[in-house]
Amino acid sequence: MTSTRKLNPYQGKLAVLDSGQEDSLKPGQLAEKLSAPLYHSVDKNTQEAFFLIWREGALRLIDRELLTKGGLAVEVEPRKGEQRSWPAPKQGALAQAIGRKTTVVVDATTGWGQDSLALFRMGFQMHCIERSPVMAALLADGFGRLAALEWMHKLQLKPPCLMVGDAIEELHKLTFCPDCVFLDPMFPPKRKKSALAKKSMEILRDLLGEDTDKQSLFAAARQVAGHRVVVKSPTHAEPLGGKPDLSHQSKLLRYDVYFR
Ligand SMILES: C[S@@+](CC[C@H](N)C(=O)[O-])C[C@H]1O[C@@H](n2cnc3c(N)ncnc32)[C@H](O)[C@@H]1O
């Protein structure tokens, strides 16, 4: 086992694993960038719980449970059942909340990029902000894979642009006025371990913890959004900005809309 000597900001939580499958310098460079240790294998003495690894052409985040399985990457292909033509119809609670007249959207809490990518496939112009350098690395890899897809080339589309930093500050640096700012921060779960929570969200919560500065983020979003702020939250959570102007609810989720 080898490791870099720099201090790991993830406090012994995360390391980069060199699988040997990636013949470039990528794993070393990523470890350096994240100030995380670089390992060639994991054994019972390894203290970190999370690992970044290139497997099957994608950068993946794994925990010990996923070590021998695939791992989680930013999924760039349309979801099962989603129309594959571009732009896909603006259907469902998310699209309704974003609004038919909206063109430019800033996703200030991009995470795994699944909301951003669904909106991108519906033809919205997406600008993505993510403050976790780990998630930003996964997103950069995903957006790179998206850019290389045949349909993207055919339609001469560029992937969403990615800004790395805290949206509370980044939103004020925008050089354009977005029609809509979309927020999906992490709320505390109803139960400790929800059987319904997706593995991708569970792993995110375990790695990053709850987003405790949601109110400041909402305030920043309200200041810069041209037409509306949309907040995605679990149904049990209190609305982030008080009573919303509109709310689109599904079984487990709510999209609260605040007009300017
Ligand atoms: C629940 S996840 C978002 C999931 C995302 N909607 C998806 O479809 O995958 C929340 C993400 O927002 C990020 N985040 C929270 N507050 C942020 C802020 N102020 N600036 C930038 N990113 C933030 C967290 O790092 C985390 O990756």
PDB file of N, CA and C and ligand atoms in Angstrom, residues 107-116 129-132 135 165-168 182 184-186 201 204 208 211 213 217 232, ligand 1:
ATOM      1  N   ASP A 107     -28.400  24.775 -11.716  1.00  0.00           N
ATOM      2  CA  ASP A 107     -28.571  23.774 -10.665  1.00  0.00           C
ATOM      3  C   ASP A 107     -27.465  24.062  -9.649  1.00  0.00           C
ATOM      4  N   ALA A 108     -27.860  24.588  -8.489  1.00  0.00           N
ATOM      5  CA  ALA A 108     -26.858  25.037  -7.508  1.00  0.00           C
ATOM      6  C   ALA A 108     -26.400  23.907  -6.595  1.00  0.00           C
ATOM      7  N   THR A 109     -27.002  22.733  -6.711  1.00  0.00           N
ATOM      8  CA  THR A 109     -26.650  21.580  -5.857  1.00  0.00           C
ATOM      9  C   THR A 109     -26.617  20.323  -6.748  1.00  0.00           C
ATOM     10  N   THR A 110     -25.608  20.238  -7.605  1.00  0.00           N
ATOM     11  CA  THR A 110     -25.677  19.264  -8.713  1.00  0.00           C
ATOM     12  C   THR A 110     -25.538  17.808  -8.278  1.00  0.00           C
ATOM     13  N   GLY A 111     -24.747  17.516  -7.249  1.00  0.00           N
ATOM     14  CA  GLY A 111     -24.639  16.144  -6.732  1.00  0.00           C
ATOM     15  C   GLY A 111     -24.274  15.131  -7.805  1.00  0.00           C
ATOM     16  N   TRP A 112     -25.128  14.128  -8.008  1.00  0.00           N
ATOM     17  CA  TRP A 112     -24.891  13.102  -9.041  1.00  0.00           C
ATOM     18  C   TRP A 112     -25.336  13.576 -10.423  1.00  0.00           C
ATOM     19  N   GLY A 113     -25.881  14.787 -10.498  1.00  0.00           N
ATOM     20  CA  GLY A 113     -26.239  15.366 -11.801  1.00  0.00           C
ATOM     21  C   GLY A 113     -27.499  14.789 -12.432  1.00  0.00           C
ATOM     22  N   GLN A 114     -28.261  14.007 -11.676  1.00  0.00           N
ATOM     23  CA  GLN A 114     -29.398  13.326 -12.319  1.00  0.00           C
ATOM     24  C   GLN A 114     -30.530  14.281 -12.670  1.00  0.00           C
ATOM     25  N   ASP A 115     -30.782  15.273 -11.813  1.00  0.00           N
ATOM     26  CA  ASP A 115     -31.801  16.279 -12.150  1.00  0.00           C
ATOM     27  C   ASP A 115     -31.298  17.149 -13.297  1.00  0.00           C
ATOM     28  N   SER A 116     -30.053  17.603 -13.192  1.00  0.00           N
ATOM     29  CA  SER A 116     -29.465  18.439 -14.254  1.00  0.00           C
ATOM     30  C   SER A 116     -29.508  17.744 -15.607  1.00  0.00           C
ATOM     31  N   ILE A 129     -23.563  23.856 -10.515  1.00  0.00           N
ATOM     32  CA  ILE A 129     -22.603  24.221  -9.448  1.00  0.00           C
ATOM     33  C   ILE A 129     -22.537  23.060  -8.450  1.00  0.00           C
ATOM     34  N   GLU A 130     -21.330  22.709  -8.052  1.00  0.00           N
ATOM     35  CA  GLU A 130     -21.149  21.673  -7.029  1.00  0.00           C
ATOM     36  C   GLU A 130     -19.934  22.045  -6.175  1.00  0.00           C
ATOM     37  N   ARG A 131     -20.102  21.975  -4.849  1.00  0.00           N
ATOM     38  CA  ARG A 131     -18.993  22.411  -3.997  1.00  0.00           C
ATOM     39  C   ARG A 131     -18.093  21.271  -3.529  1.00  0.00           C
ATOM     40  N   SER A 132     -18.600  20.049  -3.562  1.00  0.00           N
ATOM     41  CA  SER A 132     -17.739  18.939  -3.124  1.00  0.00           C
ATOM     42  C   SER A 132     -16.758  18.591  -4.249  1.00  0.00           C
ATOM     43  N   MET A 135     -17.530  15.129  -5.701  1.00  0.00           N
ATOM     44  CA  MET A 135     -18.653  15.072  -6.623  1.00  0.00           C
ATOM     45  C   MET A 135     -18.318  15.799  -7.923  1.00  0.00           C
ATOM     46  N   GLY A 165     -17.507  25.056  -6.685  1.00  0.00           N
ATOM     47  CA  GLY A 165     -17.419  26.030  -5.597  1.00  0.00           C
ATOM     48  C   GLY A 165     -18.729  26.097  -4.850  1.00  0.00           C
ATOM     49  N   ASP A 166     -18.748  26.926  -3.806  1.00  0.00           N
ATOM     50  CA  ASP A 166     -19.960  27.064  -3.005  1.00  0.00           C
ATOM     51  C   ASP A 166     -20.930  27.985  -3.726  1.00  0.00           C
ATOM     52  N   ALA A 167     -22.132  27.474  -3.984  1.00  0.00           N
ATOM     53  CA  ALA A 167     -23.111  28.242  -4.758  1.00  0.00           C
ATOM     54  C   ALA A 167     -23.517  29.535  -4.053  1.00  0.00           C
ATOM     55  N   ILE A 168     -23.374  29.567  -2.729  1.00  0.00           N
ATOM     56  CA  ILE A 168     -23.743  30.791  -2.009  1.00  0.00           C
ATOM     57  C   ILE A 168     -22.885  31.951  -2.530  1.00  0.00           C
ATOM     58  N   PHE A 182     -32.333  26.096  -9.381  1.00  0.00           N
ATOM     59  CA  PHE A 182     -32.874  24.851  -8.838  1.00  0.00           C
ATOM     60  C   PHE A 182     -32.012  24.412  -7.650  1.00  0.00           C
ATOM     61  N   ASP A 184     -31.506  21.410  -4.588  1.00  0.00           N
ATOM     62  CA  ASP A 184     -31.838  20.090  -4.022  1.00  0.00           C
ATOM     63  C   ASP A 184     -30.802  19.762  -2.947  1.00  0.00           C
ATOM     64  N   PRO A 185     -30.800  20.542  -1.851  1.00  0.00           N
ATOM     65  CA  PRO A 185     -29.803  20.262  -0.811  1.00  0.00           C
ATOM     66  C   PRO A 185     -30.179  19.014  -0.008  1.00  0.00           C
ATOM     67  N   MET A 186     -29.247  18.558   0.809  1.00  0.00           N
ATOM     68  CA  MET A 186     -29.545  17.348   1.593  1.00  0.00           C
ATOM     69  C   MET A 186     -30.309  17.697   2.864  1.00  0.00           C
ATOM     70  N   MET A 201     -27.724   8.254  -2.997  1.00  0.00           N
ATOM     71  CA  MET A 201     -27.981   9.351  -2.066  1.00  0.00           C
ATOM     72  C   MET A 201     -27.476   9.010  -0.664  1.00  0.00           C
ATOM     73  N   LEU A 204     -23.807   9.594  -0.605  1.00  0.00           N
ATOM     74  CA  LEU A 204     -23.552  11.035  -0.615  1.00  0.00           C
ATOM     75  C   LEU A 204     -23.717  11.601   0.792  1.00  0.00           C
ATOM     76  N   LEU A 208     -20.715  13.307   2.728  1.00  0.00           N
ATOM     77  CA  LEU A 208     -20.732  14.772   2.856  1.00  0.00           C
ATOM     78  C   LEU A 208     -21.503  15.287   4.061  1.00  0.00           C
ATOM     79  N   ASP A 211     -26.551  19.262   4.466  1.00  0.00           N
ATOM     80  CA  ASP A 211     -26.221  20.638   4.085  1.00  0.00           C
ATOM     81  C   ASP A 211     -26.878  21.571   5.091  1.00  0.00           C
ATOM     82  N   ASP A 213     -26.358  24.786   5.571  1.00  0.00           N
ATOM     83  CA  ASP A 213     -26.467  26.203   5.205  1.00  0.00           C
ATOM     84  C   ASP A 213     -27.512  26.430   4.103  1.00  0.00           C
ATOM     85  N   LEU A 217     -28.240  29.485   1.155  1.00  0.00           N
ATOM     86  CA  LEU A 217     -28.269  29.121  -0.266  1.00  0.00           C
ATOM     87  C   LEU A 217     -29.581  29.592  -0.895  1.00  0.00           C
ATOM     88  N   LYS A 232     -36.318  21.277  -4.364  1.00  0.00           N
ATOM     89  CA  LYS A 232     -36.745  19.870  -4.272  1.00  0.00           C
ATOM     90  C   LYS A 232     -36.514  19.416  -2.837  1.00  0.00           C
TER      91      LYS A 232
HETATM   92  C1  LIG B   1     -28.987  15.855  -2.544  1.00  0.00           C
HETATM   93  S1  LIG B   1     -27.568  16.182  -3.478  1.00  0.00           S
HETATM   94  C2  LIG B   1     -28.189  16.707  -5.027  1.00  0.00           C
HETATM   95  C3  LIG B   1     -28.623  15.575  -5.920  1.00  0.00           C
HETATM   96  C4  LIG B   1     -28.903  16.006  -7.343  1.00  0.00           C
HETATM   97  N1  LIG B   1     -30.087  16.813  -7.445  1.00  0.00           N
HETATM   98  C5  LIG B   1     -28.969  14.815  -8.283  1.00  0.00           C
HETATM   99  O1  LIG B   1     -29.897  14.759  -9.109  1.00  0.00           O
HETATM  100  O2  LIG B   1     -28.075  13.969  -8.235  1.00  0.00           O
HETATM  101  C6  LIG B   1     -26.950  17.671  -2.826  1.00  0.00           C
HETATM  102  C7  LIG B   1     -25.631  18.140  -3.451  1.00  0.00           C
HETATM  103  O3  LIG B   1     -25.574  19.548  -3.345  1.00  0.00           O
HETATM  104  C8  LIG B   1     -24.282  19.950  -2.996  1.00  0.00           C
HETATM  105  N2  LIG B   1     -24.413  21.247  -2.306  1.00  0.00           N
HETATM  106  C9  LIG B   1     -25.106  21.524  -1.187  1.00  0.00           C
HETATM  107  N3  LIG B   1     -25.019  22.819  -0.849  1.00  0.00           N
HETATM  108  C10 LIG B   1     -24.224  23.390  -1.808  1.00  0.00           C
HETATM  109  C11 LIG B   1     -23.745  24.725  -2.008  1.00  0.00           C
HETATM  110  N4  LIG B   1     -24.013  25.715  -1.165  1.00  0.00           N
HETATM  111  N5  LIG B   1     -22.971  24.946  -3.099  1.00  0.00           N
HETATM  112  C12 LIG B   1     -22.680  23.939  -3.964  1.00  0.00           C
HETATM  113  N6  LIG B   1     -23.085  22.666  -3.812  1.00  0.00           N
HETATM  114  C13 LIG B   1     -23.851  22.398  -2.748  1.00  0.00           C
HETATM  115  C14 LIG B   1     -23.764  18.833  -2.092  1.00  0.00           C
HETATM  116  O4  LIG B   1     -22.345  18.835  -2.091  1.00  0.00           O
HETATM  117  C15 LIG B   1     -24.376  17.610  -2.763  1.00  0.00           C
HETATM  118  O5  LIG B   1     -23.499  17.078  -3.729  1.00  0.00           O
END
